[in-house]
Coordinates of C-alpha atoms in Angstrom, one line a residue:
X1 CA 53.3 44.9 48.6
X2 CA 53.4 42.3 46.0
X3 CA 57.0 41.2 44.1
X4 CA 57.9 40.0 41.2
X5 CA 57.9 36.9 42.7
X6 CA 54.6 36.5 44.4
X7 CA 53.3 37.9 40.6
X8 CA 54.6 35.2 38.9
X9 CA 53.4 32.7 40.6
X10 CA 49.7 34.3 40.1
X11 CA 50.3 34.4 36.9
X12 CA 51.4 30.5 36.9
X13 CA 48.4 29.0 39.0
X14 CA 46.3 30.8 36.9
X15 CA 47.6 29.6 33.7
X16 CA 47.9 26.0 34.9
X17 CA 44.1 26.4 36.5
X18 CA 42.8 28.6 34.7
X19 CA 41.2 30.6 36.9
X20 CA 40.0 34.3 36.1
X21 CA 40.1 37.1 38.5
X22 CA 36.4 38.0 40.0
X23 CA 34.7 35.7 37.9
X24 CA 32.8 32.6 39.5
X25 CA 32.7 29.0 37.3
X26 CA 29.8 26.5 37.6
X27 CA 28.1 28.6 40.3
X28 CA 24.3 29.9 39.9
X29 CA 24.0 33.3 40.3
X30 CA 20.5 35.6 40.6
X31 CA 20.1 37.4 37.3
X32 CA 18.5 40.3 39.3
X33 CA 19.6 43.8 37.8
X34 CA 17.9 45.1 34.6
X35 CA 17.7 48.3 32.9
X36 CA 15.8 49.1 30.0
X37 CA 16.3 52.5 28.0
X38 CA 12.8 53.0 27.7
X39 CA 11.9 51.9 31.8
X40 CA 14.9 52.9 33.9
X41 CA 16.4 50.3 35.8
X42 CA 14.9 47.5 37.5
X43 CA 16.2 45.5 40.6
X44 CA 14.5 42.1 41.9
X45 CA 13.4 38.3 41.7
X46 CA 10.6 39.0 39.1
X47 CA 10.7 41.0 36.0
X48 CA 7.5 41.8 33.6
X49 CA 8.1 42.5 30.3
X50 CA 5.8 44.5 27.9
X51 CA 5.5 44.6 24.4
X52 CA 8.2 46.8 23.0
X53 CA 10.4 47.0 25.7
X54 CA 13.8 45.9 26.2
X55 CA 15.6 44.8 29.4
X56 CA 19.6 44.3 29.3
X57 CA 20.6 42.3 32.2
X58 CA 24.4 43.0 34.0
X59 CA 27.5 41.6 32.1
X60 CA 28.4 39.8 29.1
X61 CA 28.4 35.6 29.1
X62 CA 30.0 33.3 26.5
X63 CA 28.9 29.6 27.7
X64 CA 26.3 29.5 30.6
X65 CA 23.6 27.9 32.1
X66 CA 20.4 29.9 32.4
X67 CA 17.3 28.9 34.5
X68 CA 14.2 30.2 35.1
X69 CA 10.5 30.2 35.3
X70 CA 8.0 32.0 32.6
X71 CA 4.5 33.1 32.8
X72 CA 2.4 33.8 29.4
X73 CA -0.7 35.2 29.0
X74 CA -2.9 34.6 26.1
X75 CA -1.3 36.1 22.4
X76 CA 1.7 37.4 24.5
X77 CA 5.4 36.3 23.3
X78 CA 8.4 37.7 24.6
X79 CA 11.6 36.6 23.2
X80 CA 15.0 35.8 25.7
X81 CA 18.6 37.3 23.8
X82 CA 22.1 36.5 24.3
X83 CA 24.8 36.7 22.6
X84 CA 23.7 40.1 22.1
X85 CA 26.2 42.8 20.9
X86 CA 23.9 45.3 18.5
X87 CA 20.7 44.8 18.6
X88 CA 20.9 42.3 15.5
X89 CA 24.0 39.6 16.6
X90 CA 23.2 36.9 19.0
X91 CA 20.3 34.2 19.0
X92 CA 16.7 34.8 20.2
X93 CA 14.5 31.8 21.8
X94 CA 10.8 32.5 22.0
X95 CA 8.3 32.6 24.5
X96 CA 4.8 32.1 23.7
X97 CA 1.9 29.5 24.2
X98 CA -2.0 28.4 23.2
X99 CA -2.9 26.3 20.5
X100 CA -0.9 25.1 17.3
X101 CA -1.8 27.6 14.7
X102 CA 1.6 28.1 12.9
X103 CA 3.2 30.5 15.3
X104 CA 6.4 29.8 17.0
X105 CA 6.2 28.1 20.5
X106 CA 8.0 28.3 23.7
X107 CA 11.6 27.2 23.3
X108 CA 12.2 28.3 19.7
X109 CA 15.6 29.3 18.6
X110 CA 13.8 31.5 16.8
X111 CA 14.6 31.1 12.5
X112 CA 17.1 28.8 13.5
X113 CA 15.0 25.8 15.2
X114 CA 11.6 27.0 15.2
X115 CA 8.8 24.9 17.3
X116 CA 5.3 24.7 16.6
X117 CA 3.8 23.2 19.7
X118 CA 4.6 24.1 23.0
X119 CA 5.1 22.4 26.3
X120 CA 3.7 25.0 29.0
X121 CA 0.2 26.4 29.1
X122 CA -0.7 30.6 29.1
X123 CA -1.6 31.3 32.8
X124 CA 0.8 28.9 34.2
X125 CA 4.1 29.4 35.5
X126 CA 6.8 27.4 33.7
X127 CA 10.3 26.0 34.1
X128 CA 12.8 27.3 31.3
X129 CA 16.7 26.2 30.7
X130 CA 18.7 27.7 28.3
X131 CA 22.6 26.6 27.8
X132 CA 25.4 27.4 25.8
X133 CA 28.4 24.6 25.5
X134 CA 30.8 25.5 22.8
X135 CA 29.1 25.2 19.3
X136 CA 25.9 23.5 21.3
X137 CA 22.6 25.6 22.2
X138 CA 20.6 23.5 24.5
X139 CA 16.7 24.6 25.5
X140 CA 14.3 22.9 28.0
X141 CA 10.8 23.9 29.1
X142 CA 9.4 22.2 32.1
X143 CA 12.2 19.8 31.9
X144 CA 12.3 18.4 28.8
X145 CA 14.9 19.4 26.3
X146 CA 12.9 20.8 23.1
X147 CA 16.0 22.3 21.0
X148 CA 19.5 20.7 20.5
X149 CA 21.6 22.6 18.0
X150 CA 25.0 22.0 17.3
X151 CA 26.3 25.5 15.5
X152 CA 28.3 23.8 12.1
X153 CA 31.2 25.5 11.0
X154 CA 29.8 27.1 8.0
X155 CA 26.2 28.3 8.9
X156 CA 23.6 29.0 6.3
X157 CA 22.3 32.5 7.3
X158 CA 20.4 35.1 5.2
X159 CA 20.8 39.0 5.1
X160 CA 18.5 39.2 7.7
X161 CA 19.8 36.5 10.5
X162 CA 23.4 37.3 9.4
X163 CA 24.1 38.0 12.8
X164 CA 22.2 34.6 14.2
X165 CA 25.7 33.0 15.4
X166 CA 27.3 32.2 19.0
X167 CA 29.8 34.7 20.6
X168 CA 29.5 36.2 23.8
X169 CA 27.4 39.3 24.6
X170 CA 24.5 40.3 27.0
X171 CA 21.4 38.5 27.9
X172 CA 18.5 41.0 27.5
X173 CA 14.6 40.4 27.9
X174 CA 12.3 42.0 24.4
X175 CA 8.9 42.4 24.6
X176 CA 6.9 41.4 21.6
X177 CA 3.4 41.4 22.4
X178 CA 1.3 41.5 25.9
X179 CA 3.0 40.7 29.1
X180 CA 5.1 38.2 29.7
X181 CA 7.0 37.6 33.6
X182 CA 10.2 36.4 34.4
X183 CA 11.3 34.9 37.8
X184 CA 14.0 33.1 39.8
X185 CA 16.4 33.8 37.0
X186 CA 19.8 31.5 37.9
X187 CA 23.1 32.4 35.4
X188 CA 25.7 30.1 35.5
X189 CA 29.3 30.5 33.7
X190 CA 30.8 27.6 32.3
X191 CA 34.7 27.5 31.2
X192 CA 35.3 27.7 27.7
X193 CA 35.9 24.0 27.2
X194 CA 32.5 23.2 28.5
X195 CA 30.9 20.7 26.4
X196 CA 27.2 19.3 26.1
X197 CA 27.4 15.5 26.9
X198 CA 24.2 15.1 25.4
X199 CA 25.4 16.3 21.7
X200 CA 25.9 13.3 20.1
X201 CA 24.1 13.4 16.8
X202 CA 26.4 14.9 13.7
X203 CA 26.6 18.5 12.5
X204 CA 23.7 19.3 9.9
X205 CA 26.0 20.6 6.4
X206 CA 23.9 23.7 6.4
X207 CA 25.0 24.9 3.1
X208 CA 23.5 21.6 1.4
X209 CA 20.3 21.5 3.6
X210 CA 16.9 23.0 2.7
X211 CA 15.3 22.6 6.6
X212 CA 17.4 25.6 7.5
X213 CA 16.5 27.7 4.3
X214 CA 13.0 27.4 5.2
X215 CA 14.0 28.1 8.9
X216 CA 15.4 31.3 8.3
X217 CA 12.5 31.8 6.2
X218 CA 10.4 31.2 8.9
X219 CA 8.5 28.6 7.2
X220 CA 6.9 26.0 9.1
X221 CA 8.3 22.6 8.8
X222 CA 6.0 19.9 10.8
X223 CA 5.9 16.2 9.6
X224 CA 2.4 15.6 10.7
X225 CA 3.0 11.6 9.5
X226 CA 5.6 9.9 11.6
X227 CA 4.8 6.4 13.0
X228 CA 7.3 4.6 15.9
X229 CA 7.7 1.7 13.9
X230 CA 11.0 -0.2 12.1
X231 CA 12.9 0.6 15.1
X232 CA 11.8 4.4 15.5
X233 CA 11.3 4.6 19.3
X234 CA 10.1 7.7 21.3
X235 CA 13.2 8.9 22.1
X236 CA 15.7 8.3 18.2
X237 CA 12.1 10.3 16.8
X238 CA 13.0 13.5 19.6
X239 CA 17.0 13.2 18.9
X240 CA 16.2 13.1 15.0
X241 CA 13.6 16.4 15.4
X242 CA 16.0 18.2 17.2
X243 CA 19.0 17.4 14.9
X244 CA 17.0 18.0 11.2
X245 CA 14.7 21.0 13.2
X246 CA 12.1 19.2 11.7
X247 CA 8.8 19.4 13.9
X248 CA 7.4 16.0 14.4
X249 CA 4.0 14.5 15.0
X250 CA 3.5 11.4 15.8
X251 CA 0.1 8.7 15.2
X252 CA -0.6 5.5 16.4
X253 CA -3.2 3.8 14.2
X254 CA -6.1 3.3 15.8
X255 CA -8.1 0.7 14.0
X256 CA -7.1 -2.4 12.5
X257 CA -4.7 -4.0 9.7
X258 CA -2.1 -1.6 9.7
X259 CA 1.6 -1.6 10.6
X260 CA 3.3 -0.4 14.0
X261 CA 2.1 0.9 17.1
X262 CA -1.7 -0.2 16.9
X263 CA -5.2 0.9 19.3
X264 CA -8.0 -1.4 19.5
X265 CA -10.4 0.8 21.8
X266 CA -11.1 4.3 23.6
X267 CA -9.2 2.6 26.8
X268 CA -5.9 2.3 24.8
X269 CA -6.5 5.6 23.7
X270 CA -6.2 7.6 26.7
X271 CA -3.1 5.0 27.6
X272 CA -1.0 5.9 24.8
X273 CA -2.0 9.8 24.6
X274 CA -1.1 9.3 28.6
X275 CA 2.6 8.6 27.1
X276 CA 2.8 11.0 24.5
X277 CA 1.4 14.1 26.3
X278 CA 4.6 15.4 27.5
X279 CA 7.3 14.5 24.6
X280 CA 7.9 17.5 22.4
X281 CA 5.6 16.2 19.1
X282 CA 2.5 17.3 17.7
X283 CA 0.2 13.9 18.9
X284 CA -1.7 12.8 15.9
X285 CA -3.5 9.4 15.2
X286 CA -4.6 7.3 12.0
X287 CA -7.7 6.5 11.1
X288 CA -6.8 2.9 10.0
X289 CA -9.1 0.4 8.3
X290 CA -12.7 1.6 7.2
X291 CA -14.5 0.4 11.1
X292 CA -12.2 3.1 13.5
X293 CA -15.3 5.2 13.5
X294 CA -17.3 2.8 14.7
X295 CA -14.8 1.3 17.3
X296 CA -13.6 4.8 18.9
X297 CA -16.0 7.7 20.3
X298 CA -15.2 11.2 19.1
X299 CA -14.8 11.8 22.6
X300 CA -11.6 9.9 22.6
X301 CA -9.7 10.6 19.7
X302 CA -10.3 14.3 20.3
X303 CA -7.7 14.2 22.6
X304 CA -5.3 14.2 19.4
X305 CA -4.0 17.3 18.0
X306 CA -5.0 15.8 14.9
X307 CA -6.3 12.7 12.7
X308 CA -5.8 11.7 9.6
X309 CA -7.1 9.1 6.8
X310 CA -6.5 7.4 3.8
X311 CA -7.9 5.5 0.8
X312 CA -5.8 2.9 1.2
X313 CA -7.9 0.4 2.1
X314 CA -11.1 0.0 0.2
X315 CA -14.1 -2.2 -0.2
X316 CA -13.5 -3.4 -3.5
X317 CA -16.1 -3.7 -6.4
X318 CA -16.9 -7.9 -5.0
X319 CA -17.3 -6.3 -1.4
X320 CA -13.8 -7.2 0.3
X321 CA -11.6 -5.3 2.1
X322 CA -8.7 -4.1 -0.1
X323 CA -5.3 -2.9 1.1
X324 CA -4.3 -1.5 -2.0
X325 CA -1.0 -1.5 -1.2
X326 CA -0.6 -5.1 -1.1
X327 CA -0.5 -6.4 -4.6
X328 CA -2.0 -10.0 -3.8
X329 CA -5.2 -7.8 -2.0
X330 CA -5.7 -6.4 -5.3
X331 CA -7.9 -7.9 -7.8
X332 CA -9.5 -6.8 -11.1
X333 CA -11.6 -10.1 -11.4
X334 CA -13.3 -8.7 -14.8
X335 CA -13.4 -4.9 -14.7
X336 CA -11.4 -3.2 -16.7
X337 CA -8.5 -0.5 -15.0
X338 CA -10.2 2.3 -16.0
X339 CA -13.4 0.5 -13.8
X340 CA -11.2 -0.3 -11.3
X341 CA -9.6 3.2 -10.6
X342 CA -13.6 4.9 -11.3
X343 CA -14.5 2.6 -8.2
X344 CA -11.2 3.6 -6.2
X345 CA -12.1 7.1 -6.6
X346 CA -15.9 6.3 -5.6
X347 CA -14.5 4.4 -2.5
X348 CA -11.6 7.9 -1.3
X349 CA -15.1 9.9 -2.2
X350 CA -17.1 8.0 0.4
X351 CA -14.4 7.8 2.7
X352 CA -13.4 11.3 2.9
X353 CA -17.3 12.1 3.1
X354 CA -18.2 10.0 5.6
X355 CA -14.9 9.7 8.0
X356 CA -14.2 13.0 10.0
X357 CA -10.5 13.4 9.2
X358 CA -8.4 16.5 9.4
X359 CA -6.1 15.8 7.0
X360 CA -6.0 13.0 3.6
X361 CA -2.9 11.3 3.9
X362 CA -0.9 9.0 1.7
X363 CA -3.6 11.3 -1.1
X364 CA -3.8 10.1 -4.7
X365 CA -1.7 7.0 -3.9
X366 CA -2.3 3.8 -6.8
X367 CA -1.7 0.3 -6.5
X368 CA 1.6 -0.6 -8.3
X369 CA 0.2 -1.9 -11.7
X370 CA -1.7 1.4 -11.9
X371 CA 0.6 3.7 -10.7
X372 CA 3.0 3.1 -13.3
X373 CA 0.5 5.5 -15.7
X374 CA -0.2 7.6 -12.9
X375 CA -1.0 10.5 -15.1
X376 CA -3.5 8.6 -17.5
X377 CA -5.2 7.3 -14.5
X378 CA -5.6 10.7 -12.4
X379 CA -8.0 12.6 -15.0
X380 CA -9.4 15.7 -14.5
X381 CA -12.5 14.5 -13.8
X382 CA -11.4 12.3 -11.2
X383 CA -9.2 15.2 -9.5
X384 CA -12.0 17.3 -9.1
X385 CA -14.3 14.7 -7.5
X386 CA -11.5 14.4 -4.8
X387 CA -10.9 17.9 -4.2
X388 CA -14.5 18.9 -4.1
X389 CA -14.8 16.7 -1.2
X390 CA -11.8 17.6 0.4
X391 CA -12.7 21.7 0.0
X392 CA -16.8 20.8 1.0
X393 CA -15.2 19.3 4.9
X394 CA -12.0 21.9 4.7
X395 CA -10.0 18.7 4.5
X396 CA -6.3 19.2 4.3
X397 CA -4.3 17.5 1.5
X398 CA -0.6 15.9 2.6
X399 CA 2.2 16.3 0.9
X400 CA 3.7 12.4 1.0
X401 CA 7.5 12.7 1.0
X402 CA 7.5 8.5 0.5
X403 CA 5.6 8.1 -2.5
X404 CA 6.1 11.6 -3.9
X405 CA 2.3 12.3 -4.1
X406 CA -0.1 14.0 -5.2
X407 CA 1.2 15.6 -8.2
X408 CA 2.7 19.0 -8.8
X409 CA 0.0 19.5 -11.4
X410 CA -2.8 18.1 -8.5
X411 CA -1.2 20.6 -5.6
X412 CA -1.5 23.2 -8.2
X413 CA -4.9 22.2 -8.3
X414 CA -5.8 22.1 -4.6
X415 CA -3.9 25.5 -4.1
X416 CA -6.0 27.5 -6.6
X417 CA -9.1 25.8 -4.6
X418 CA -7.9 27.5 -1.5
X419 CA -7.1 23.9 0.3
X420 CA -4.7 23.9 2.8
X421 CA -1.8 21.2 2.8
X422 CA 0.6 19.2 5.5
X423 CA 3.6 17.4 4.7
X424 CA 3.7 13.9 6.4
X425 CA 6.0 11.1 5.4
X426 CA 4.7 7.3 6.5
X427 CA 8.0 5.9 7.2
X428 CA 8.5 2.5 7.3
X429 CA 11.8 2.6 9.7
X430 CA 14.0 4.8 11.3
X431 CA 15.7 6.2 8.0
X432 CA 13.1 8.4 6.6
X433 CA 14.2 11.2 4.9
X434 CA 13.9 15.1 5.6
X435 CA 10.7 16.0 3.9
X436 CA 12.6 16.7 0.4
X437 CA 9.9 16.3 -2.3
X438 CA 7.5 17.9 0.5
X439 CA 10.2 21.3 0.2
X440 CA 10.4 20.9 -3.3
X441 CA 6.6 21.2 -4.1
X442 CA 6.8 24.4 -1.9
X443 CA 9.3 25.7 -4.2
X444 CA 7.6 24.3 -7.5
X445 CA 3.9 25.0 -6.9
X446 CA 4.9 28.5 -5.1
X447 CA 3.1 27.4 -2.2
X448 CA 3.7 29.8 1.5
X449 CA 2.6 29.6 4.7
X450 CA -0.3 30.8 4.3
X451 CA -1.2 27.5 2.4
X452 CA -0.4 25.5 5.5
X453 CA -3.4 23.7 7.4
X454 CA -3.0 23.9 11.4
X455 CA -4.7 21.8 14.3
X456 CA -6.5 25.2 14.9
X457 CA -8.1 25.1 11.6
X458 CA -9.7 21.4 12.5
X459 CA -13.1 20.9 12.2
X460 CA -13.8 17.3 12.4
X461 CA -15.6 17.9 15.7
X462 CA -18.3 19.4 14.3
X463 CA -19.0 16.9 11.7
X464 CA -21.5 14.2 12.1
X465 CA -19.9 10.2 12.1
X466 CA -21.7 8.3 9.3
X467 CA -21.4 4.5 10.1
X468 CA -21.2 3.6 6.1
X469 CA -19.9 0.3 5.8
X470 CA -22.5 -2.6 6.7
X471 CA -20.4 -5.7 5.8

């Protein structure tokens, strides 16, 4: 028999410790018992789920730890709850592999942090951690951590992810298409002042930020066009990602007489790609100069998700190479502007004909003294010669966030062609920017997803290399 005595002092040490009756802190656990009200129950180390099923795993967690391992097959995605309460509270993160074709990847906090490229391979069994600190979400696959989201305190949510928010609940297993396995499942219960060390960048202001509008939207957001360069190192670009949810892809320029990270051959190639493989960007690379196709086999820069181009540097009507973006390397010697900007388009012409690019980046852009009448300068005319070129080699046309190109009136253009587009950025530094006039010609020229060009959609492997330039 207990007294009062004995009682109080339970309730004392547990106050001053806080310990709980029958539940175990910072000790992993098997997550082993499932039942599903469509399969019965299921008991074990390894769990398959099929598409429409659901599998509610024993008890109800508020922080945790959750580790495991994931096998995909090909076009199967299975989606991991917790937080769960009814069906429609709770977050969901996503489980699904292959290519980069605009569906959300392995690691998604699905409409709240969506990912576009995943770390693990259908066929393969893959390590998954999923933790909830406080307001913090933290998601790794195969060891890297892919999704770091700090909950504000005033989410944006529509009517359909009005439930999207931390609690507590169940952790539960949904099938969405094909068969996707679950093993070696590990829950761990932190206290309630657990805290993610990590979490260092500041709360997004969700109410004044578009990123999570087209989140929740389940719009892709990817800037195809980042370069480490102006103090942007490997690992500020994967903090940044995480904290905006803005997809990244990084390029290197491989070529010569650009700015930043630099290749000079097929051996520093595969070097660099060697340190991208495993970070958690698309892995893109530049085109740069107007001699990359002759210095680089196809071989090699195939290994890049994708490649892009621009018509920034020219041969100029006198036969010099031309960074147009460089006032001194610009020179009319003679010729009229209107000469001058016939021979620019003549040059992007020849360039996007004869270099086998993915995407035009940087599209539309003028030197300064030209720029200033961007309008009078762009005619029709010239318009159409560009984007007959870029619809002939189903080249996609970037949205710059930096110089605020093309045109609204020229993406209106490209969309009624049925050309796809990317938004990229070409940052200069670490303080870039979130992609705002790229979101804003979504909104003004009514663009969706369906206008979005994806590495799945490249063809520049099939097109011939035309060694063009003899100087």
């Amino acid at each position: 028999m207990i007294d009062k005595t004995s009682t109080a002092l339970i309730v004392a040490l547990i106050s001053i410790l806080g310990l709980t009756s029958c539940v175990r802190y910072n000790v992993a656990e098997p997550l082993d018992r499932f039942s599903s009200p469509e399969m019965g129950t299921a008991d074990g180390n390894e769990i398959t789920v099929t598409a429409g099923s659901t599998w509610f795993a024993e008890g109800e967690y508020e922080n945790f730890i959750l580790t495991g391992q994931a096998l995909t097959r090909e076009n199967a995605e299975a989606a991991l709850l917790f937080h769960h309460t009814d069906g429609k509270s709770g977050y969901e993160v996503a489980f699904r592999n292959g290519a980069i074709d605009g569906t959300r990847k392995s690691g998604s906090l699905t409409s709240v942090r969506n990912l576009y490229r995943s770390l693990a391979e259908d066929g393969k069994w893959f390590d998954f951690e999923i933790a909830v600190r406080g307001h913090n979400i933290m998601i790794a696959i195969n060891d890297t951590v892919v999704v770091c989201y700090t909950e504000p305190e005033h989410p944006y949510r529509t009517k359909e992810y009005a439930g999207r928010l931390l609690s507590h609940g169940s952790i539960a297993l949904k099938g969405m298409s094909g068969d996707v396995a679950f093993r070696n499942l590990n829950m761990t219960r932190l206290k309630k002042d657990a805290v993610n060390e990590a979490d260092t960048m500041p709360r997004i202001d969700e109410q004044n930020d578009a990123v999570i509008r087209f989140q929740q939207q389940n719009f892709p957001v990817i800037d195809y066009h980042v370069h480490l360069k102006g103090g942007l190192t490997k690992e500020m670009a994967h903090a940044m990602s995480m904290n905006y949810g803005i997809n990244y892809g990084v390029a290197p320029n491989a070529g010569e007489g650009g700015v930043g990270r630099m290749l000079a051959d097929d051996k520093e190639v595969y070097e660099y790609y060697n340190e991208v493989k495993d970070m958690p960007f698309l892995r893109g690379v530049q085109g740069e100069g107007r001699k990359w196709t002759a210095t680089f086999s196809q071989k090699a820069l195939g290994v890049f998700d994708y490649l892009f181009t621009d018509g920034m540097t020219i041969v100029d009507h006198k036969g010099r190479l031309s960074r147009i973006y460089r006032p001194e390397e610009v020179h009319y010697d003679g010729v009229t502007k209107e000469q001058y900007m016939d021979h620019l388009v003549d040059q992007t012409v020849k360039i996007l004909t004869n270099e086998p690019a993915d995407i035009y980046a940087n599209p539309t852009f003028l030197p300064e003294e030209l720029n200033a009448e961007y309008a009078k300068y762009w005619t029709d005319e010239r318009i159409d010669r560009v984007l007959d070129v870029l619809k002939k080699h189903n080249i996609a046309l970037e949205i710059n966030a930096r110089y605020k190109i093309p045109s609204f009136d020229i993406i209106r253009k490209a969309k009624e062609r049925g050309i796809k587009f990317t938004f990229g950025t070409n940052n200069v530094d670490a303080d870039f920017g979130k992609l705002e006039y790229c979101l804003q010609a979504v909104d003004e020229c009514g663009l969706t997803a369906e206008d979005l060009w994806f590495p799945t959609m490249s063809v520049r492997g099939t097109r011939e290399v035309v060694l063009y330039n003899k100087w």
